[in-house]
GROMACS .gro file of C-alpha atoms in nm:
model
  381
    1UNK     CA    1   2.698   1.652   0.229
    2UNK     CA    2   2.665   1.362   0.386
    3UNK     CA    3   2.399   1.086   0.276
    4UNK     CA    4   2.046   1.101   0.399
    5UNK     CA    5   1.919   0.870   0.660
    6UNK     CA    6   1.588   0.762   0.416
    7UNK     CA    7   1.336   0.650   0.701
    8UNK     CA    8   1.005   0.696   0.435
    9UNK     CA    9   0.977   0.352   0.257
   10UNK     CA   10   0.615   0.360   0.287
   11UNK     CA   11   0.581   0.653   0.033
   12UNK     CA   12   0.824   0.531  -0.172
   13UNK     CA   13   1.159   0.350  -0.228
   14UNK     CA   14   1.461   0.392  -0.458
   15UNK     CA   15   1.464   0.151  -0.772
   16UNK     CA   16   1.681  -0.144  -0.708
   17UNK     CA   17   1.998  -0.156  -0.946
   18UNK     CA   18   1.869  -0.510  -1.085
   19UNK     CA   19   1.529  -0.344  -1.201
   20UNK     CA   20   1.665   0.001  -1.362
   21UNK     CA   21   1.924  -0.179  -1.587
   22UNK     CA   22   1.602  -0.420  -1.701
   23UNK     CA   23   1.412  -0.163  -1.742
   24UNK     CA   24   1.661   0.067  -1.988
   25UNK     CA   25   1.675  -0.117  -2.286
   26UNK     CA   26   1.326  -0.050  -2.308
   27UNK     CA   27   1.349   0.350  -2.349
   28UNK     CA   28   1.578   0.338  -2.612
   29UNK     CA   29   1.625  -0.001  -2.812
   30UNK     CA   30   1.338  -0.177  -2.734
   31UNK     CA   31   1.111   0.092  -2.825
   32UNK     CA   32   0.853  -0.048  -3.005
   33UNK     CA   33   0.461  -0.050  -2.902
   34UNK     CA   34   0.390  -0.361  -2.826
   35UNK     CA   35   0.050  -0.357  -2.999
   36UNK     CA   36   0.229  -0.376  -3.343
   37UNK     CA   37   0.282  -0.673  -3.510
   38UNK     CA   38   0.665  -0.616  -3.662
   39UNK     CA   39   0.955  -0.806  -3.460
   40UNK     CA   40   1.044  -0.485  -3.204
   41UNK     CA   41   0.673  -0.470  -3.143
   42UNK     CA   42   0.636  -0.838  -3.062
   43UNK     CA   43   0.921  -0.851  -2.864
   44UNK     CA   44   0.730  -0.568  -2.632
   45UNK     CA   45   0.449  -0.762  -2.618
   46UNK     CA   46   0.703  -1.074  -2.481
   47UNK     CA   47   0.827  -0.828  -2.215
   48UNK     CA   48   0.462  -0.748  -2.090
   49UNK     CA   49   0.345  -1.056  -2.048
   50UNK     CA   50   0.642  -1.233  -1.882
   51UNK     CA   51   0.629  -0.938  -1.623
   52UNK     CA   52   0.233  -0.998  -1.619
   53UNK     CA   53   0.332  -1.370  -1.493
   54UNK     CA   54   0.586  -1.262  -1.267
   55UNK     CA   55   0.313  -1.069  -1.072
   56UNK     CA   56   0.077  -1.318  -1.143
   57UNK     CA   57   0.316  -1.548  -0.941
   58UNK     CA   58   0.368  -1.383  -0.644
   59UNK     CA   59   0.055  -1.376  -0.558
   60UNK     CA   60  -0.070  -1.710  -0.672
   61UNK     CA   61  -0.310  -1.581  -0.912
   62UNK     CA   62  -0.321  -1.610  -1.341
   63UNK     CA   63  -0.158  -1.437  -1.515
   64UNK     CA   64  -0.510  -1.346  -1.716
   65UNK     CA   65  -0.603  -1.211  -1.383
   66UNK     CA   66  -0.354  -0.919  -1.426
   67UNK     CA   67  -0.422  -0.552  -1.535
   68UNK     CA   68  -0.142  -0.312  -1.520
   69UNK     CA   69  -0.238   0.070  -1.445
   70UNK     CA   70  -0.044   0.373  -1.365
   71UNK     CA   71  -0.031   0.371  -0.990
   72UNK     CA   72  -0.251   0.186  -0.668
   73UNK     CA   73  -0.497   0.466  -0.658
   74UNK     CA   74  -0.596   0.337  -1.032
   75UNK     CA   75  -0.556  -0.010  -0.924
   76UNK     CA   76  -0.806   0.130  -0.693
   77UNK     CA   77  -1.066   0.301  -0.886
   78UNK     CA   78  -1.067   0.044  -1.154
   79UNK     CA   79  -1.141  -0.205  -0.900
   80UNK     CA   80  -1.415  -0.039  -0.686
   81UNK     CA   81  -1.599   0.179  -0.950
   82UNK     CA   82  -1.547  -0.081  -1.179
   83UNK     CA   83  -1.706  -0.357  -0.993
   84UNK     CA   84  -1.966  -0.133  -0.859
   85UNK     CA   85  -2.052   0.006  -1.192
   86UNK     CA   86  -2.092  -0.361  -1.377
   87UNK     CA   87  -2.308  -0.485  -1.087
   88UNK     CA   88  -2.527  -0.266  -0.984
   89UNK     CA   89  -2.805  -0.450  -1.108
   90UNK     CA   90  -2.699  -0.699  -0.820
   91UNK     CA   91  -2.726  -0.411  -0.552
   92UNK     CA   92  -2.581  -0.067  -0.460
   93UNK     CA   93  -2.432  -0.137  -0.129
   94UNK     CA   94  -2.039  -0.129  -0.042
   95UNK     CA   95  -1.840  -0.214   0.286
   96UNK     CA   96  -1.490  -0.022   0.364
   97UNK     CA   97  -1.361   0.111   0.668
   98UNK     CA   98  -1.286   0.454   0.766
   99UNK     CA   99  -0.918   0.434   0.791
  100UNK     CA  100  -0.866   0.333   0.420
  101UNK     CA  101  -0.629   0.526   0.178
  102UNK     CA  102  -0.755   0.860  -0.017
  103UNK     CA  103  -0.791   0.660  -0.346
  104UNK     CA  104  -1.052   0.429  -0.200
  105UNK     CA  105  -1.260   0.646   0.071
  106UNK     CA  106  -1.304   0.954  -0.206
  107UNK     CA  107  -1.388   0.683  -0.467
  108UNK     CA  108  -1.682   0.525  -0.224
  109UNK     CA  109  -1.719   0.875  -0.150
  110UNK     CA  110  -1.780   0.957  -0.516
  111UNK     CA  111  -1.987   0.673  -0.588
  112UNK     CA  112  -2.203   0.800  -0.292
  113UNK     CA  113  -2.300   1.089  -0.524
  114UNK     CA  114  -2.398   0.836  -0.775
  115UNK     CA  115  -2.649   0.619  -0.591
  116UNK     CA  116  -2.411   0.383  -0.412
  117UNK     CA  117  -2.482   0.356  -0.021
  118UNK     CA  118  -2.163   0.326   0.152
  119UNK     CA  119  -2.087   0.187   0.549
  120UNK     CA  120  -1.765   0.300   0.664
  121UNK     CA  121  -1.670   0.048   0.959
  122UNK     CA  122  -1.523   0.192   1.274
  123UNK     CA  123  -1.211   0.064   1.401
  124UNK     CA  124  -1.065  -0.012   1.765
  125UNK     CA  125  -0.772   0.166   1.908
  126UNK     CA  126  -0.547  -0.094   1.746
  127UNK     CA  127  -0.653  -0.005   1.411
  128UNK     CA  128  -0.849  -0.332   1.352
  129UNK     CA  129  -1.202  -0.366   1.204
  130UNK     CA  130  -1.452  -0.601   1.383
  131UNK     CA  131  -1.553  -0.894   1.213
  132UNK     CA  132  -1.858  -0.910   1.410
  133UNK     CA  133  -1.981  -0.587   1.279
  134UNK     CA  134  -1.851  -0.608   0.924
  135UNK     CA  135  -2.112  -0.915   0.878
  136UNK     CA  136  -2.361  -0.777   1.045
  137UNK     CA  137  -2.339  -0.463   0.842
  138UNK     CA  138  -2.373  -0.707   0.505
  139UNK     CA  139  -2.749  -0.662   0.378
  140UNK     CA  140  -2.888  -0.805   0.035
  141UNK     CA  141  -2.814  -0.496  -0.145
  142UNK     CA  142  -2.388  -0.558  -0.106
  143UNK     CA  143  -2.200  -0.628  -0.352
  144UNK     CA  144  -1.826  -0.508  -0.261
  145UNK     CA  145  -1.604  -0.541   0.035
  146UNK     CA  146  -1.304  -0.286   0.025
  147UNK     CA  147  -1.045  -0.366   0.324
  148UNK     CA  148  -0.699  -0.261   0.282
  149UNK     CA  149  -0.440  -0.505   0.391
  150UNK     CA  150  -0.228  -0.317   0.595
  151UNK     CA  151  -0.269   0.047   0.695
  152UNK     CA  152  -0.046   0.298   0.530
  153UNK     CA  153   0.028   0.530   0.795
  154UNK     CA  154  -0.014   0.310   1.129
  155UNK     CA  155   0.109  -0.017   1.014
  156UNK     CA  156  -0.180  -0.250   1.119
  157UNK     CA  157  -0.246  -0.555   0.907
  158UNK     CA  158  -0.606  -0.645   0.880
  159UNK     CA  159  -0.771  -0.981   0.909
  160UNK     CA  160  -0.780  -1.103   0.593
  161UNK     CA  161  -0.807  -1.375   0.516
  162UNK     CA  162  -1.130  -1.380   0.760
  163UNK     CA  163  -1.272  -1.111   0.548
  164UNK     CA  164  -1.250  -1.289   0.267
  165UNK     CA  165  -1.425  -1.580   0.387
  166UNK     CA  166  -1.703  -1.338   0.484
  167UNK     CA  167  -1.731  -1.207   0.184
  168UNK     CA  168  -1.698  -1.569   0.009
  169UNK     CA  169  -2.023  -1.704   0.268
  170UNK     CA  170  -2.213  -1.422   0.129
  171UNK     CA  171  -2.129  -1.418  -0.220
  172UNK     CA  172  -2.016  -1.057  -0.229
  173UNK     CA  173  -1.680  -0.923  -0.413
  174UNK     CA  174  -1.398  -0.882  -0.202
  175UNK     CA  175  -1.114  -0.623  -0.272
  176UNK     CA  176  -0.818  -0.515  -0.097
  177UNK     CA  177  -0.612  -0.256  -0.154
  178UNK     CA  178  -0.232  -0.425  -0.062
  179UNK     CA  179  -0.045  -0.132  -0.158
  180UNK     CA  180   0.143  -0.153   0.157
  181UNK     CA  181   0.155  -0.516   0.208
  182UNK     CA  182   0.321  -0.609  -0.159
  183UNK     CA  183   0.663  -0.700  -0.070
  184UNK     CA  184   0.620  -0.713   0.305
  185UNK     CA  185   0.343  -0.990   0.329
  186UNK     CA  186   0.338  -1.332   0.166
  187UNK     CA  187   0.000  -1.276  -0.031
  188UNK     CA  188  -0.201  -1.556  -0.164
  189UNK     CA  189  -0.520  -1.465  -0.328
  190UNK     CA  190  -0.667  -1.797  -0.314
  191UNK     CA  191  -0.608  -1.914  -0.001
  192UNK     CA  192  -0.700  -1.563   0.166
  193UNK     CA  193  -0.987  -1.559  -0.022
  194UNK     CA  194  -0.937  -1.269  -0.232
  195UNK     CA  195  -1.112  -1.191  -0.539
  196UNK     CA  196  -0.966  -0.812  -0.615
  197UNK     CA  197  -0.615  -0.686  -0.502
  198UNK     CA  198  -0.430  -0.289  -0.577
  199UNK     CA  199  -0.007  -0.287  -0.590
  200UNK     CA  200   0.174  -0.009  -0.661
  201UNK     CA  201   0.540  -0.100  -0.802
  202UNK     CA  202   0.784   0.227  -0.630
  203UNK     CA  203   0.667   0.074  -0.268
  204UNK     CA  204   0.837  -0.244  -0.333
  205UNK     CA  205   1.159  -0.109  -0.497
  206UNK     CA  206   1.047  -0.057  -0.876
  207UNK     CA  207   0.971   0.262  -1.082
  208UNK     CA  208   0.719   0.503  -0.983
  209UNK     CA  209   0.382   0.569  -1.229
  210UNK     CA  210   0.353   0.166  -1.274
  211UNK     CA  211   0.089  -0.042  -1.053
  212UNK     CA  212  -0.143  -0.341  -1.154
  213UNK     CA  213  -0.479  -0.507  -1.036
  214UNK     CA  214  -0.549  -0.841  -0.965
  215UNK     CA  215  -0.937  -0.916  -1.062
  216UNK     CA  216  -1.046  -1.268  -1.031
  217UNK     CA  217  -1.150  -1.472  -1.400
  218UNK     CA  218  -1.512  -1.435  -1.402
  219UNK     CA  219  -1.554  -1.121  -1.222
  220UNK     CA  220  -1.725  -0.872  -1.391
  221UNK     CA  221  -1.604  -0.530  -1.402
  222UNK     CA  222  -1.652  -0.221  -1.602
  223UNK     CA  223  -1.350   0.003  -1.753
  224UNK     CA  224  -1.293   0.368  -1.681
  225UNK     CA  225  -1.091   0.442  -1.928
  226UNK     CA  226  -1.179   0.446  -2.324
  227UNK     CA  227  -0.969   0.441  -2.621
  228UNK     CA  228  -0.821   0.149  -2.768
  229UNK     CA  229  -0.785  -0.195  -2.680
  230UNK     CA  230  -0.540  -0.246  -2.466
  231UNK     CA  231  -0.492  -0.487  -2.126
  232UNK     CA  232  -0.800  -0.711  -2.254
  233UNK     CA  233  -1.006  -0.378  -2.373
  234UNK     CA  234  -1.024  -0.312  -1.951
  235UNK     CA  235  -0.748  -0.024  -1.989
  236UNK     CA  236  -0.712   0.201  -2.282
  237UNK     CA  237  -0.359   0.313  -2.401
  238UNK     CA  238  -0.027   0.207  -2.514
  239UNK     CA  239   0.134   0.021  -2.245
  240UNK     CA  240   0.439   0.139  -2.005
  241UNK     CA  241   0.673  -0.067  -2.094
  242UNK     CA  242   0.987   0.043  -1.878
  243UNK     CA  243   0.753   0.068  -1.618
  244UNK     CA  244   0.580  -0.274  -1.637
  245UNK     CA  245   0.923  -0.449  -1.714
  246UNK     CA  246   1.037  -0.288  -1.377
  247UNK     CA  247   0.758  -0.361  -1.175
  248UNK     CA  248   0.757  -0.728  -1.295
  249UNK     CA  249   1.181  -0.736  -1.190
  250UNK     CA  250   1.061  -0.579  -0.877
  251UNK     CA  251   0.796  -0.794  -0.736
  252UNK     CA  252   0.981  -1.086  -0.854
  253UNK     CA  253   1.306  -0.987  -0.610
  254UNK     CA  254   1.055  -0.891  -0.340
  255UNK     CA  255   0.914  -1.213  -0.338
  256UNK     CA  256   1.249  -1.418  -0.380
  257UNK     CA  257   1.365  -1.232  -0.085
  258UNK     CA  258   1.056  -1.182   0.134
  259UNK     CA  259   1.181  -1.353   0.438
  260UNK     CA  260   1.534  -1.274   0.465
  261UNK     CA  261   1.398  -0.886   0.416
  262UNK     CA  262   1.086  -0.947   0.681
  263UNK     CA  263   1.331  -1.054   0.967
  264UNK     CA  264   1.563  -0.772   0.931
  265UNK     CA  265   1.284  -0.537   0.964
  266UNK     CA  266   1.137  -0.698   1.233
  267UNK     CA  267   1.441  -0.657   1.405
  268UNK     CA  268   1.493  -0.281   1.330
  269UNK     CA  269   1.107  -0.175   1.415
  270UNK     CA  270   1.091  -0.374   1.753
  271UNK     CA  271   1.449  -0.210   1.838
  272UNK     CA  272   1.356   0.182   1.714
  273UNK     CA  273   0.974   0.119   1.942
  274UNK     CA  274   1.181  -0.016   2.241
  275UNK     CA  275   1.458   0.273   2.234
  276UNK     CA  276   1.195   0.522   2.148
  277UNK     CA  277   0.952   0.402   2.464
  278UNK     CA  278   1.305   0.373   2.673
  279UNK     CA  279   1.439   0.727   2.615
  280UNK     CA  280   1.215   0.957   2.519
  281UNK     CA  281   0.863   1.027   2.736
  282UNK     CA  282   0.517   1.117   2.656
  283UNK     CA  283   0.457   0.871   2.346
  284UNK     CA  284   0.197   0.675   2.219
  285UNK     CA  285   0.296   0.348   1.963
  286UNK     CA  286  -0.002   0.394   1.723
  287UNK     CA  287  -0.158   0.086   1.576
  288UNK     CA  288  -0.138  -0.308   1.689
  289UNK     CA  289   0.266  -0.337   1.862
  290UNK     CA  290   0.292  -0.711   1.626
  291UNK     CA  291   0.016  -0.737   1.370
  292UNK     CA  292   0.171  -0.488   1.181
  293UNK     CA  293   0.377  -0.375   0.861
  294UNK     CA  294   0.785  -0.517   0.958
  295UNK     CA  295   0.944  -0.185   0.900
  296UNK     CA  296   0.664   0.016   0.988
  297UNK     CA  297   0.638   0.242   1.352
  298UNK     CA  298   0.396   0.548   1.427
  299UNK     CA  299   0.468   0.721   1.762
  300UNK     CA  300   0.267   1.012   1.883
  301UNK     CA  301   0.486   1.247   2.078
  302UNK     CA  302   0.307   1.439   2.291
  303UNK     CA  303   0.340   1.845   2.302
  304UNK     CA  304   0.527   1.818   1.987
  305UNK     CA  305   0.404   1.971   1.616
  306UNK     CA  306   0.451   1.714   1.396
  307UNK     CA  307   0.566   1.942   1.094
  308UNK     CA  308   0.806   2.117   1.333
  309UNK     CA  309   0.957   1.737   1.411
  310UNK     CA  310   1.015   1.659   1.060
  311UNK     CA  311   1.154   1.971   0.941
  312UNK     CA  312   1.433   1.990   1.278
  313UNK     CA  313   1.492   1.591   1.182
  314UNK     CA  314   1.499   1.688   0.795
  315UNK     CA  315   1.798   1.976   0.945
  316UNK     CA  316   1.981   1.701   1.050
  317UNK     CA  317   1.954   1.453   0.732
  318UNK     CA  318   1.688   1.255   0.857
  319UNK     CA  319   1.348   1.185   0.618
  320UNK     CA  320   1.086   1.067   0.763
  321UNK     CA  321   0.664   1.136   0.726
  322UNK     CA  322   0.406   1.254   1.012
  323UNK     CA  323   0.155   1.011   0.824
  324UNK     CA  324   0.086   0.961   0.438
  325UNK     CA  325   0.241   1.108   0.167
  326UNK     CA  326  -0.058   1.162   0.009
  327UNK     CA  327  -0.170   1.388   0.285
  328UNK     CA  328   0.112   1.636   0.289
  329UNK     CA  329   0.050   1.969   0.240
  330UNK     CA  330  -0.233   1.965   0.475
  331UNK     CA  331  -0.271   2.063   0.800
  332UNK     CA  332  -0.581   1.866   0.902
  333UNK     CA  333  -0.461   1.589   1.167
  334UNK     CA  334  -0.469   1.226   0.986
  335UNK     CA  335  -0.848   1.073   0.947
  336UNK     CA  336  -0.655   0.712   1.054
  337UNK     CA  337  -0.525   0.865   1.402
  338UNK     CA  338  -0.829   1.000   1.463
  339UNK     CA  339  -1.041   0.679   1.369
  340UNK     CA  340  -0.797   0.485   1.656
  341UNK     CA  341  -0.933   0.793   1.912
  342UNK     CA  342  -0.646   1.025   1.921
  343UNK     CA  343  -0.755   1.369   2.017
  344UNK     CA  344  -0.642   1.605   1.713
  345UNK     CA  345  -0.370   1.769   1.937
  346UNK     CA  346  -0.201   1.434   1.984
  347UNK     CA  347  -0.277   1.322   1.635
  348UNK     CA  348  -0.020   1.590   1.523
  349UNK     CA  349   0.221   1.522   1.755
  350UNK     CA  350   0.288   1.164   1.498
  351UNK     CA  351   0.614   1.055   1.313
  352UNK     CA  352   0.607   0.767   1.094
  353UNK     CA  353   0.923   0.610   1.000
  354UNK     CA  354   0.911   0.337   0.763
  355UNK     CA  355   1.219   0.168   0.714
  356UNK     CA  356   1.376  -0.026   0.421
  357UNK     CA  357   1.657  -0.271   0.306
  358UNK     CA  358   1.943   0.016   0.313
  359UNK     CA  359   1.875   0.065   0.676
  360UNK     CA  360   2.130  -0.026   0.977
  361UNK     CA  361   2.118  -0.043   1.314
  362UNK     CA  362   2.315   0.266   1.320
  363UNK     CA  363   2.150   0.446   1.124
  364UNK     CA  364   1.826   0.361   1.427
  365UNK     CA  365   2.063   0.451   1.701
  366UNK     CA  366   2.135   0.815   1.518
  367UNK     CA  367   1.745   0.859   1.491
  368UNK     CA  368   1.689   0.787   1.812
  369UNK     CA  369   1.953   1.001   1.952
  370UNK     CA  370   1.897   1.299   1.743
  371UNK     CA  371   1.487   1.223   1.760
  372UNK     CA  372   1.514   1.275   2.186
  373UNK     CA  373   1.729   1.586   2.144
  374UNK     CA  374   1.490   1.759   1.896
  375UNK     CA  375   1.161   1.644   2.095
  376UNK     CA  376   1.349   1.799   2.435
  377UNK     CA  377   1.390   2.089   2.263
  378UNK     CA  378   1.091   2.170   2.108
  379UNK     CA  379   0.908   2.086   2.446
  380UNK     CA  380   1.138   2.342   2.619
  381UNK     CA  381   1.002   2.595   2.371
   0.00000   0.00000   0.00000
């Protein structure tokens, strides 16, 4: 069988070779909990917090500033409910916009039910939120902004560092989940103003069921999770190891590597959207054509299913997503594609292909070849 053509980076990526054999040692020889005070344990304890600097360092933060968790949509929660929870005596009222990622809209969504007024900020056609409107929508009851960085599914980086300088002029919390943007963006949560940030370390070539949260010293924030007294008593349970040793290898490549990484996939998207837009008829680029993620590109084909698309380019050892991976299995068109204005019948006409270090130019031209034969044929049908 020949190899698959792996076009899905933005739901996950393989673990680099450099971060599994870090990583090993600590299944089987380096075993010990690193909350115990004998040598094995200690040496645990070493291995957390050199991979707590290593994210602490790429994005400019301290290293006391870093909480691992088990995934972004923790990062998430503990960031939002958290924050919301520990200041509510400072107001009930939270900012986010409505093409943010499951984790975050059905936590605002939850906190709803708890007393919390919400605004969910439209967005234009590009997938950008208006400045304009986020501070006018700021009242003395806020006390959290929640932007993502870049969108998932449609690629679109957000403003912000203008956010963040929003939020700072009004003294409100500013978080953002950068699931996305980790390893595709140089991040720097001081200068962009920052104060809360989500990563998730299998979207930047590390293990899966590892992520961490950046909350800024001082901020206050309430933990979700009880039990012992682990991550500075803000995360209860013993600590993956493996996993946090892999992230920290990971994110510490991605950054190394950041630029040499962005220009190749720079070059890749903008040659896929113009052979795409050349050859094939009826699409729609969804989201902003440059402010957005390098590998990312979200076409709507029109008169196309979208599930019918990815299983015929699945046949023919493609992979590739018709939006978030945390939406499959449904067959309700994607909340982001209709918050840009496409009609539901278009929505589901989307591919995104998100594409990643292995990629090749040849491996674009055999997408785009196979991608106009299956689209001709399912509109002959």
């Amino acid at each position: 069988m020949n190899k698959i053509k792996y076009f899905d980076h933005a739901s996950t990526t393989p673990v680099k070779e450099e971060v599994l054999k870090e990583m090993i040692p600590y299944f089987n020889l380096e075993f010990g909990n690193p909350s115990s005070l004998y040598s094995i344990g200690r040496r645990n304890r070493r291995a957390v917090e050199e991979a707590r600097e290593k994210v602490a360092r790429a994005i400019n933060a301290k290293p006391n500033e870093i909480y691992f968790t088990s995934c972004g949509s923790e990062s998430d929660n503990l960031a939002i409910k958290g924050i919301a929870f520990e200041n509510k005596h400072k107001g009930n009222h939270i900012i986010t916009s409505k093409i943010e990622h499951p984790a975050v809209l059905n936590t605002c969504k939850m906190l709803e039910q708890e007393g919390f007024k919400v605004t969910y900020l439209d967005v234009n056609k590009k997938g950008l939120i208006d400045l304009k409107i986020l501070e006018e929508s700021i009242t003395d009851k806020t006390i959290l902004i929640s932007i993502m960085f870049a969108n998932n599914e449609i690629g679109t980086i957000q403003p912000i560092k203008e956010i963040g300088k929003i939020a700072k002029k009004h003294n409100i919390y500013f978080h953002t989940d950068a699931v996305q943007a980790m390893g595709n963006i140089k991040i720097d949560v001081n200068n962009m103003n920052i104060d809360s940030l989500s990563m998730s370390a299998h979207k930047f070539y590390g293990p899966k069921g590892v992520g961490a949260l950046y909350i800024r010293e001082g901020i206050p924030f309430k933990k979700l999770q009880d039990g012992g007294h682990q991550e500075k008593d803000k995360r209860a349970g013993t600590e993956n190891v493996p996993g946090i040793v892999g992230l920290g290898k990971a994110i510490e490549i991605a950054n190394n590597n950041i630029d040499r990484y962005n220009k190749k996939l720079v070059y890749l998207r903008d040659y896929y959207i113009n052979q795409v837009e050349e050859k094939i008829p009826d699409v729609k680029l969804n989201g902003d054509r440059v402010n957005r993620l390098p590998g990312n590109a979200n076409f709507s084909f029109k008169y196309v299913d979208g599930e019918e698309l990815l299983l015929d380019l699945d046949a023919k050892g493609i992979a590739a997503s018709s939006g978030s991976a945390c939406s499959s299995g449904t067959d309700a068109p994607s909340h982001v594609l209709l918050a840009i204005g496409l009609t539901a019948e278009t929505a589901k006409g989307a591919l995104r292909i998100t594409m990643g270090e292995e990629n090749t130019k040849e491996d674009i031209d055999y997408l785009v070849s196979t991608l106009t034969e299956i689209v001709r044929k399912i509109r002959k049908n």
